[in-house]
């Protein structure tokens, strides 16, 4: 883009030939970082695969204790925030006025996602679904008097026809919820980092740092934000939607 | 790589497709597809991820070098999964004396 190379000349760092080479290098570097992120989350997804394969019944039962509506709404919100992020990148690239507005909208949607996540975590606390000594998963599909997690039944010491099976189920359900909190927790942590990056972009954009000749930071943060969106796109069906027809 | 500006129209079309696929994956989860529920869920998620990568992340317009990095990410995750599962899935295939 010859028309812009003069304006860009003042912006690229001295080790680069020109702004375009700088953008190529930065984009490649960001993708290399995202590769390491794939491996980071890959570890969690691999652990998930092994345990779901090992304990399919406990995973299906545990999944029914997650709220499909809240998870689905969060999926819509997060994909919506990817749209506003993409529109922010577009506005930065063409020098439009909307950059700050779209970035703020992205932050708003990201915060809404985290808020709903917090509500869900709170429900899990209330339902005793936090892995640990007081973990106790109820099975709503069984009559109350047969539900081993029903307090009265537990107190009476007649937890199940086969207490061994029931104890195993409770243990395996804790593996599901350990993975649920590890995976959604790491995902949420990435979103918090993303919100910080977006706030930094907003400040920079307000100072007029970005122009059609230099919009790389917006694009790079966009890549990160979309990556976090992709992680959730896989987490939603894998955690919330196991054997829902049963 | 010269900068490629993606039209907002494409962004909105991709967003609409992602919404449709989200609805589809929720609907499919409530149907009894036998052993295919997981395959359908993962297929839809992969399709959604591909749309995000190609259009939101501009990879469709990026040089082959970026495609290579993404290919590597997928391949390494594949190695990770295949090697780990080759252990877990094959346990008990060979009987050991005294076990």
mmCIF file of C-alpha atoms in Angstrom:
data_model
loop_
_atom_site.group_PDB
_atom_site.id
_atom_site.type_symbol
_atom_site.label_atom_id
_atom_site.label_comp_id
_atom_site.label_asym_id
_atom_site.label_seq_id
_atom_site.Cartn_x
_atom_site.Cartn_y
_atom_site.Cartn_z
ATOM 1 C CA UNK A 1 0.000 0.000 0.000
ATOM 2 C CA UNK A 2 2.235 2.785 -1.305
ATOM 3 C CA UNK A 3 -0.090 5.585 -0.297
ATOM 4 C CA UNK A 4 0.208 4.690 3.343
ATOM 5 C CA UNK A 5 3.875 3.804 3.521
ATOM 6 C CA UNK A 6 4.913 7.371 4.309
ATOM 7 C CA UNK A 7 2.572 7.678 7.229
ATOM 8 C CA UNK A 8 3.534 4.209 8.367
ATOM 9 C CA UNK A 9 7.255 4.918 8.142
ATOM 10 C CA UNK A 10 7.130 6.831 11.388
ATOM 11 C CA UNK A 11 5.354 4.002 13.168
ATOM 12 C CA UNK A 12 7.186 0.754 12.520
ATOM 13 C CA UNK A 13 10.044 -0.254 14.805
ATOM 14 C CA UNK A 14 13.567 0.155 13.472
ATOM 15 C CA UNK A 15 14.261 -3.549 12.983
ATOM 16 C CA UNK A 16 11.548 -3.807 10.332
ATOM 17 C CA UNK A 17 11.787 -2.770 6.697
ATOM 18 C CA UNK A 18 8.332 -1.259 6.708
ATOM 19 C CA UNK A 19 4.980 -1.304 8.472
ATOM 20 C CA UNK A 20 3.773 -4.241 6.398
ATOM 21 C CA UNK A 21 6.709 -6.428 7.378
ATOM 22 C CA UNK A 22 6.148 -5.427 10.979
ATOM 23 C CA UNK A 23 2.484 -6.425 10.788
ATOM 24 C CA UNK A 24 3.393 -9.771 9.215
ATOM 25 C CA UNK A 25 5.922 -10.470 11.964
ATOM 26 C CA UNK A 26 3.555 -9.438 14.758
ATOM 27 C CA UNK A 27 0.724 -11.527 13.307
ATOM 28 C CA UNK A 28 2.988 -14.565 13.002
ATOM 29 C CA UNK A 29 4.213 -14.046 16.569
ATOM 30 C CA UNK A 30 0.645 -13.860 17.857
ATOM 31 C CA UNK A 31 -0.262 -17.084 16.075
ATOM 32 C CA UNK A 32 2.813 -18.764 17.538
ATOM 33 C CA UNK A 33 1.566 -17.684 20.970
ATOM 34 C CA UNK A 34 -1.924 -18.993 20.178
ATOM 35 C CA UNK A 35 -0.288 -22.317 19.218
ATOM 36 C CA UNK A 36 1.072 -22.574 22.762
ATOM 37 C CA UNK A 37 -2.422 -21.710 24.017
ATOM 38 C CA UNK A 38 -3.868 -24.576 21.975
ATOM 39 C CA UNK A 39 -1.411 -26.895 23.725
ATOM 40 C CA UNK A 40 -2.258 -25.379 27.123
ATOM 41 C CA UNK A 41 -5.982 -25.948 26.711
ATOM 42 C CA UNK A 42 -5.136 -29.160 24.837
ATOM 43 C CA UNK A 43 -3.918 -30.643 28.101
ATOM 44 C CA UNK A 44 -7.260 -29.918 29.721
ATOM 45 C CA UNK A 45 -9.199 -31.269 26.741
ATOM 46 C CA UNK A 46 -7.061 -34.421 26.762
ATOM 47 C CA UNK A 47 -7.758 -34.962 30.452
ATOM 48 C CA UNK A 48 -11.445 -34.429 29.702
ATOM 49 C CA UNK A 49 -11.317 -37.001 26.879
ATOM 50 C CA UNK A 50 -9.715 -39.654 29.067
ATOM 51 C CA UNK A 51 -12.153 -39.237 31.942
ATOM 52 C CA UNK A 52 -15.245 -38.946 29.793
ATOM 53 C CA UNK A 53 -14.188 -42.129 28.043
ATOM 54 C CA UNK A 54 -13.564 -43.780 31.427
ATOM 55 C CA UNK A 55 -16.756 -42.628 33.196
ATOM 56 C CA UNK A 56 -19.442 -41.900 30.572
ATOM 57 C CA UNK A 57 -22.403 -42.413 32.929
ATOM 58 C CA UNK A 58 -21.093 -40.075 35.639
ATOM 59 C CA UNK A 59 -20.238 -37.439 33.010
ATOM 60 C CA UNK A 60 -23.717 -37.581 31.480
ATOM 61 C CA UNK A 61 -25.390 -37.367 34.886
ATOM 62 C CA UNK A 62 -23.126 -34.496 35.990
ATOM 63 C CA UNK A 63 -23.722 -32.604 32.751
ATOM 64 C CA UNK A 64 -27.454 -32.556 33.545
ATOM 65 C CA UNK A 65 -26.627 -30.417 36.589
ATOM 66 C CA UNK A 66 -25.314 -27.600 34.395
ATOM 67 C CA UNK A 67 -27.754 -24.940 33.199
ATOM 68 C CA UNK A 68 -28.173 -25.216 29.406
ATOM 69 C CA UNK A 69 -30.056 -21.922 29.277
ATOM 70 C CA UNK A 70 -27.331 -19.921 31.047
ATOM 71 C CA UNK A 71 -24.616 -21.735 29.092
ATOM 72 C CA UNK A 72 -26.451 -21.114 25.824
ATOM 73 C CA UNK A 73 -27.062 -17.441 26.599
ATOM 74 C CA UNK A 74 -23.361 -17.105 27.417
ATOM 75 C CA UNK A 75 -22.472 -18.715 24.099
ATOM 76 C CA UNK A 76 -24.604 -16.144 22.275
ATOM 77 C CA UNK A 77 -23.083 -13.307 24.332
ATOM 78 C CA UNK A 78 -19.513 -14.446 23.693
ATOM 79 C CA UNK A 79 -20.000 -14.933 19.953
ATOM 80 C CA UNK A 80 -21.686 -11.522 19.935
ATOM 81 C CA UNK A 81 -18.605 -10.059 21.595
ATOM 82 C CA UNK A 82 -16.500 -11.623 18.831
ATOM 83 C CA UNK A 83 -18.695 -9.834 16.303
ATOM 84 C CA UNK A 84 -18.219 -6.455 18.026
ATOM 85 C CA UNK A 85 -14.461 -7.177 18.288
ATOM 86 C CA UNK A 86 -14.334 -7.901 14.551
ATOM 87 C CA UNK A 87 -16.252 -4.659 13.903
ATOM 88 C CA UNK A 88 -13.744 -2.785 16.106
ATOM 89 C CA UNK A 89 -10.905 -4.195 13.983
ATOM 90 C CA UNK A 90 -12.731 -3.118 10.839
ATOM 91 C CA UNK A 91 -13.299 0.385 12.199
ATOM 92 C CA UNK A 92 -9.603 0.656 13.135
ATOM 93 C CA UNK A 93 -8.502 -0.556 9.705
ATOM 94 C CA UNK A 94 -10.607 1.944 7.783
ATOM 95 C CA UNK A 95 -10.084 4.757 10.272
ATOM 96 C CA UNK A 96 -13.743 4.804 11.269
ATOM 97 C CA UNK A 97 -15.066 6.498 14.387
ATOM 98 C CA UNK A 98 -16.517 3.377 15.921
ATOM 99 C CA UNK A 99 -13.325 1.857 17.348
ATOM 100 C CA UNK A 100 -13.793 2.969 20.960
ATOM 101 C CA UNK A 101 -17.523 2.228 20.881
ATOM 102 C CA UNK A 102 -17.091 -1.289 19.545
ATOM 103 C CA UNK A 103 -14.258 -1.991 21.993
ATOM 104 C CA UNK A 104 -16.415 -0.826 24.913
ATOM 105 C CA UNK A 105 -19.310 -2.946 23.635
ATOM 106 C CA UNK A 106 -16.968 -5.954 23.470
ATOM 107 C CA UNK A 107 -15.916 -5.281 27.070
ATOM 108 C CA UNK A 108 -19.554 -4.989 28.129
ATOM 109 C CA UNK A 109 -20.441 -8.352 26.551
ATOM 110 C CA UNK A 110 -17.306 -9.972 27.979
ATOM 111 C CA UNK A 111 -18.226 -8.695 31.451
ATOM 112 C CA UNK A 112 -21.790 -9.981 31.031
ATOM 113 C CA UNK A 113 -20.372 -13.412 30.199
ATOM 114 C CA UNK A 114 -18.266 -13.381 33.371
ATOM 115 C CA UNK A 115 -21.249 -12.187 35.415
ATOM 116 C CA UNK A 116 -23.392 -15.086 34.229
ATOM 117 C CA UNK A 117 -20.470 -17.439 34.864
ATOM 118 C CA UNK A 118 -20.321 -16.142 38.445
ATOM 119 C CA UNK A 119 -24.058 -16.808 38.874
ATOM 120 C CA UNK A 120 -23.545 -20.360 37.614
ATOM 121 C CA UNK A 121 -20.620 -20.938 39.985
ATOM 122 C CA UNK A 122 -22.799 -19.667 42.828
ATOM 123 C CA UNK A 123 -25.516 -22.189 41.914
ATOM 124 C CA UNK A 124 -22.917 -24.967 41.976
ATOM 125 C CA UNK A 125 -21.856 -23.912 45.473
ATOM 126 C CA UNK A 126 -25.468 -23.949 46.624
ATOM 127 C CA UNK A 127 -26.052 -27.384 45.071
ATOM 128 C CA UNK A 128 -22.973 -28.892 46.760
ATOM 129 C CA UNK A 129 -21.310 -29.549 43.420
ATOM 130 C CA UNK A 130 -17.883 -28.231 44.395
ATOM 131 C CA UNK A 131 -15.407 -31.141 44.444
ATOM 132 C CA UNK A 132 -14.322 -31.838 47.986
ATOM 133 C CA UNK A 133 -15.492 -33.284 51.275
ATOM 134 C CA UNK A 134 -19.040 -31.890 51.053
ATOM 135 C CA UNK A 135 -19.642 -32.813 47.412
ATOM 136 C CA UNK A 136 -23.000 -34.530 46.988
ATOM 137 C CA UNK A 137 -24.641 -34.858 43.594
ATOM 138 C CA UNK A 138 -28.365 -35.466 43.558
ATOM 139 C CA UNK A 139 -30.052 -37.458 40.842
ATOM 140 C CA UNK A 140 -33.312 -35.711 40.006
ATOM 141 C CA UNK A 141 -34.389 -38.489 37.709
ATOM 142 C CA UNK A 142 -34.744 -40.900 40.588
ATOM 143 C CA UNK A 143 -37.554 -40.724 43.165
ATOM 144 C CA UNK A 144 -36.476 -38.879 46.295
ATOM 145 C CA UNK A 145 -36.564 -41.952 48.516
ATOM 146 C CA UNK A 146 -34.183 -43.716 46.110
ATOM 147 C CA UNK A 147 -31.869 -40.750 45.700
ATOM 148 C CA UNK A 148 -28.754 -41.634 47.644
ATOM 149 C CA UNK A 149 -27.908 -37.981 47.967
ATOM 150 C CA UNK A 150 -31.195 -37.228 49.701
ATOM 151 C CA UNK A 151 -30.216 -36.133 53.198
ATOM 152 C CA UNK A 152 -32.759 -38.323 54.989
ATOM 153 C CA UNK A 153 -31.626 -41.397 53.135
ATOM 154 C CA UNK A 154 -27.971 -40.697 53.762
ATOM 155 C CA UNK A 155 -28.712 -40.121 57.439
ATOM 156 C CA UNK A 156 -30.490 -43.446 57.595
ATOM 157 C CA UNK A 157 -27.353 -45.093 56.264
ATOM 158 C CA UNK A 158 -29.109 -46.798 53.354
ATOM 159 C CA UNK A 159 -27.536 -44.843 50.579
ATOM 160 C CA UNK A 160 -28.127 -47.238 47.729
ATOM 161 C CA UNK A 161 -28.856 -50.794 46.786
ATOM 162 C CA UNK A 162 -25.191 -50.941 45.938
ATOM 163 C CA UNK A 163 -23.306 -48.345 48.012
ATOM 164 C CA UNK A 164 -20.070 -49.136 46.160
ATOM 165 C CA UNK A 165 -21.531 -48.153 42.799
ATOM 166 C CA UNK A 166 -23.035 -45.022 44.316
ATOM 167 C CA UNK A 167 -19.757 -43.976 45.944
ATOM 168 C CA UNK A 168 -17.953 -44.492 42.620
ATOM 169 C CA UNK A 169 -20.537 -42.350 40.847
ATOM 170 C CA UNK A 170 -20.042 -39.549 43.371
ATOM 171 C CA UNK A 171 -16.252 -39.784 42.932
ATOM 172 C CA UNK A 172 -16.433 -39.757 39.155
ATOM 173 C CA UNK A 173 -18.889 -36.853 39.200
ATOM 174 C CA UNK A 174 -16.270 -34.935 41.190
ATOM 175 C CA UNK A 175 -13.810 -35.550 38.349
ATOM 176 C CA UNK A 176 -16.342 -34.012 35.957
ATOM 177 C CA UNK A 177 -16.827 -30.970 38.165
ATOM 178 C CA UNK A 178 -13.068 -30.631 38.748
ATOM 179 C CA UNK A 179 -12.653 -30.470 34.969
ATOM 180 C CA UNK A 180 -15.658 -28.140 34.684
ATOM 181 C CA UNK A 181 -14.141 -25.639 37.116
ATOM 182 C CA UNK A 182 -10.594 -26.028 35.746
ATOM 183 C CA UNK A 183 -11.661 -25.540 32.122
ATOM 184 C CA UNK A 184 -14.254 -22.797 32.581
ATOM 185 C CA UNK A 185 -12.023 -21.180 35.225
ATOM 186 C CA UNK A 186 -8.999 -21.020 32.909
ATOM 187 C CA UNK A 187 -11.298 -19.793 30.165
ATOM 188 C CA UNK A 188 -12.664 -17.077 32.458
ATOM 189 C CA UNK A 189 -9.124 -16.097 33.459
ATOM 190 C CA UNK A 190 -8.305 -15.647 29.771
ATOM 191 C CA UNK A 191 -11.366 -13.423 29.447
ATOM 192 C CA UNK A 192 -10.200 -11.283 32.380
ATOM 193 C CA UNK A 193 -6.833 -10.863 30.637
ATOM 194 C CA UNK A 194 -8.724 -10.041 27.429
ATOM 195 C CA UNK A 195 -10.760 -7.365 29.223
ATOM 196 C CA UNK A 196 -7.493 -5.819 30.447
ATOM 197 C CA UNK A 197 -6.121 -5.785 26.899
ATOM 198 C CA UNK A 198 -9.350 -4.230 25.620
ATOM 199 C CA UNK A 199 -9.177 -1.514 28.281
ATOM 200 C CA UNK A 200 -5.631 -0.754 27.143
ATOM 201 C CA UNK A 201 -6.843 -0.545 23.523
ATOM 202 C CA UNK A 202 -9.634 1.832 24.512
ATOM 203 C CA UNK A 203 -7.139 4.180 26.175
ATOM 204 C CA UNK A 204 -4.804 3.997 23.169
ATOM 205 C CA UNK A 205 -7.660 4.522 20.710
ATOM 206 C CA UNK A 206 -8.883 7.563 22.648
ATOM 207 C CA UNK A 207 -5.406 9.036 22.354
ATOM 208 C CA UNK A 208 -5.650 8.543 18.599
ATOM 209 C CA UNK A 209 -2.945 5.875 18.428
ATOM 210 C CA UNK A 210 -4.613 3.911 15.650
ATOM 211 C CA UNK A 211 -5.071 4.765 12.008
ATOM 212 C CA UNK A 212 -5.531 2.809 8.770
ATOM 213 C CA UNK A 213 -1.716 2.754 8.595
ATOM 214 C CA UNK A 214 -1.362 1.328 12.094
ATOM 215 C CA UNK A 215 -4.143 -0.836 13.483
ATOM 216 C CA UNK A 216 -2.027 -3.871 14.410
ATOM 217 C CA UNK A 217 -2.647 -3.843 18.192
ATOM 218 C CA UNK A 218 -6.418 -3.934 17.632
ATOM 219 C CA UNK A 219 -6.010 -6.836 15.204
ATOM 220 C CA UNK A 220 -3.719 -8.757 17.574
ATOM 221 C CA UNK A 221 -6.000 -8.381 20.599
ATOM 222 C CA UNK A 222 -8.821 -9.395 18.245
ATOM 223 C CA UNK A 223 -7.002 -12.660 17.467
ATOM 224 C CA UNK A 224 -6.680 -13.341 21.195
ATOM 225 C CA UNK A 225 -10.344 -12.552 21.872
ATOM 226 C CA UNK A 226 -11.537 -14.803 19.037
ATOM 227 C CA UNK A 227 -9.294 -17.613 20.281
ATOM 228 C CA UNK A 228 -10.931 -17.428 23.715
ATOM 229 C CA UNK A 229 -14.294 -17.533 21.917
ATOM 230 C CA UNK A 230 -13.236 -20.736 20.108
ATOM 231 C CA UNK A 231 -12.281 -22.413 23.392
ATOM 232 C CA UNK A 232 -15.816 -21.732 24.657
ATOM 233 C CA UNK A 233 -17.346 -23.003 21.399
ATOM 234 C CA UNK A 234 -15.868 -26.402 22.300
ATOM 235 C CA UNK A 235 -16.474 -26.170 26.060
ATOM 236 C CA UNK A 236 -20.200 -25.505 25.705
ATOM 237 C CA UNK A 237 -21.238 -28.792 24.024
ATOM 238 C CA UNK A 238 -18.614 -30.866 25.828
ATOM 239 C CA UNK A 239 -19.646 -29.724 29.306
ATOM 240 C CA UNK A 240 -23.320 -28.714 29.057
ATOM 241 C CA UNK A 241 -24.774 -30.974 26.396
ATOM 242 C CA UNK A 242 -23.769 -34.555 27.250
ATOM 243 C CA UNK A 243 -26.628 -37.004 26.591
ATOM 244 C CA UNK A 244 -29.315 -34.373 27.090
ATOM 245 C CA UNK A 245 -31.875 -36.606 25.391
ATOM 246 C CA UNK A 246 -31.601 -39.232 28.125
ATOM 247 C CA UNK B 1 0.622 -9.983 3.278
ATOM 248 C CA UNK B 2 -1.017 -6.745 2.435
ATOM 249 C CA UNK B 3 -3.723 -5.801 4.838
ATOM 250 C CA UNK B 4 -7.057 -7.253 3.879
ATOM 251 C CA UNK B 5 -10.073 -5.393 5.172
ATOM 252 C CA UNK B 6 -12.990 -7.767 5.661
ATOM 253 C CA UNK B 7 -16.377 -6.225 4.985
ATOM 254 C CA UNK B 8 -18.749 -5.946 7.979
ATOM 255 C CA UNK B 9 -21.327 -7.733 5.820
ATOM 256 C CA UNK B 10 -19.184 -10.867 5.999
ATOM 257 C CA UNK B 11 -18.842 -10.443 9.766
ATOM 258 C CA UNK B 12 -22.616 -10.261 10.178
ATOM 259 C CA UNK B 13 -23.123 -13.280 7.901
ATOM 260 C CA UNK B 14 -20.583 -15.285 9.925
ATOM 261 C CA UNK B 15 -22.248 -14.182 13.174
ATOM 262 C CA UNK B 16 -25.649 -15.296 11.866
ATOM 263 C CA UNK B 17 -24.200 -18.676 10.845
ATOM 264 C CA UNK B 18 -22.622 -19.091 14.285
ATOM 265 C CA UNK B 19 -25.963 -18.338 15.967
ATOM 266 C CA UNK B 20 -27.701 -20.862 13.734
ATOM 267 C CA UNK B 21 -25.084 -23.521 14.492
ATOM 268 C CA UNK B 22 -25.364 -22.804 18.234
ATOM 269 C CA UNK B 23 -29.116 -23.396 18.065
ATOM 270 C CA UNK B 24 -28.494 -26.528 15.999
ATOM 271 C CA UNK B 25 -26.015 -27.994 18.495
ATOM 272 C CA UNK B 26 -28.441 -27.435 21.413
ATOM 273 C CA UNK B 27 -31.289 -28.995 19.407
ATOM 274 C CA UNK B 28 -29.138 -31.952 18.344
ATOM 275 C CA UNK B 29 -28.108 -32.624 21.945
ATOM 276 C CA UNK B 30 -31.750 -33.259 22.866
ATOM 277 C CA UNK B 31 -32.226 -35.794 20.039
ATOM 278 C CA UNK B 32 -31.269 -39.398 20.564
ATOM 279 C CA UNK B 33 -28.695 -39.987 17.851
ATOM 280 C CA UNK B 34 -27.241 -43.045 19.499
ATOM 281 C CA UNK B 35 -23.462 -43.037 19.244
ATOM 282 C CA UNK B 36 -23.490 -39.983 16.962
ATOM 283 C CA UNK B 37 -24.447 -37.317 19.534
ATOM 284 C CA UNK B 38 -20.809 -36.644 20.396
ATOM 285 C CA UNK B 39 -19.711 -36.707 16.748
ATOM 286 C CA UNK B 40 -22.431 -34.206 15.765
ATOM 287 C CA UNK B 41 -21.578 -31.916 18.712
ATOM 288 C CA UNK B 42 -17.871 -31.957 17.850
ATOM 289 C CA UNK B 43 -18.567 -31.563 14.127
ATOM 290 C CA UNK B 44 -20.692 -28.460 14.705
ATOM 291 C CA UNK B 45 -18.143 -27.011 17.154
ATOM 292 C CA UNK B 46 -15.329 -27.596 14.644
ATOM 293 C CA UNK B 47 -17.353 -25.936 11.896
ATOM 294 C CA UNK B 48 -18.009 -22.930 14.164
ATOM 295 C CA UNK B 49 -14.345 -22.708 15.113
ATOM 296 C CA UNK B 50 -13.367 -22.871 11.425
ATOM 297 C CA UNK B 51 -15.714 -19.984 10.590
ATOM 298 C CA UNK B 52 -14.225 -17.898 13.424
ATOM 299 C CA UNK B 53 -10.657 -18.676 12.330
ATOM 300 C CA UNK B 54 -11.243 -18.042 8.631
ATOM 301 C CA UNK B 55 -13.290 -14.850 8.850
ATOM 302 C CA UNK B 56 -13.143 -13.225 12.305
ATOM 303 C CA UNK B 57 -9.431 -14.018 12.513
ATOM 304 C CA UNK B 58 -8.832 -13.206 8.818
ATOM 305 C CA UNK B 59 -6.898 -16.421 8.198
ATOM 306 C CA UNK B 60 -8.616 -16.938 4.877
ATOM 307 C CA UNK B 61 -6.755 -13.841 3.680
ATOM 308 C CA UNK B 62 -3.486 -14.623 5.486
ATOM 309 C CA UNK B 63 -0.330 -16.084 3.902
ATOM 310 C CA UNK B 64 0.360 -19.805 3.967
ATOM 311 C CA UNK B 65 2.814 -19.299 6.841
ATOM 312 C CA UNK B 66 -0.103 -18.599 9.207
ATOM 313 C CA UNK B 67 -1.946 -21.668 7.881
ATOM 314 C CA UNK B 68 1.188 -23.676 8.655
ATOM 315 C CA UNK B 69 1.249 -22.470 12.280
ATOM 316 C CA UNK B 70 -2.434 -23.350 12.705
ATOM 317 C CA UNK B 71 -1.839 -26.732 11.083
ATOM 318 C CA UNK B 72 0.986 -27.309 13.552
ATOM 319 C CA UNK B 73 -1.261 -26.405 16.490
ATOM 320 C CA UNK B 74 -3.875 -28.907 15.350
ATOM 321 C CA UNK B 75 -1.249 -31.553 14.572
ATOM 322 C CA UNK B 76 0.468 -31.212 17.968
ATOM 323 C CA UNK B 77 -2.843 -31.456 19.766
ATOM 324 C CA UNK B 78 -3.542 -34.547 17.650
ATOM 325 C CA UNK B 79 -0.226 -36.101 18.701
ATOM 326 C CA UNK B 80 -1.015 -35.248 22.307
ATOM 327 C CA UNK B 81 -4.425 -36.924 22.112
ATOM 328 C CA UNK B 82 -3.453 -39.957 20.015
ATOM 329 C CA UNK B 83 -0.374 -40.869 22.032
ATOM 330 C CA UNK B 84 -2.200 -40.449 25.352
ATOM 331 C CA UNK B 85 -5.223 -42.444 24.196
ATOM 332 C CA UNK B 86 -3.058 -45.182 22.687
ATOM 333 C CA UNK B 87 -2.007 -45.816 26.284
ATOM 334 C CA UNK B 88 -5.435 -45.570 27.924
ATOM 335 C CA UNK B 89 -7.400 -47.437 25.266
ATOM 336 C CA UNK B 90 -4.942 -50.303 24.993
ATOM 337 C CA UNK B 91 -4.657 -51.052 28.692
ATOM 338 C CA UNK B 92 -5.707 -54.596 29.435
ATOM 339 C CA UNK B 93 -5.238 -55.762 25.853
ATOM 340 C CA UNK B 94 -2.276 -57.882 26.849
ATOM 341 C CA UNK B 95 -2.798 -60.087 29.874
ATOM 342 C CA UNK B 96 0.000 -60.083 32.415
ATOM 343 C CA UNK B 97 0.628 -63.080 34.605
ATOM 344 C CA UNK B 98 -0.688 -62.504 38.094
ATOM 345 C CA UNK B 99 -2.927 -59.596 37.086
#
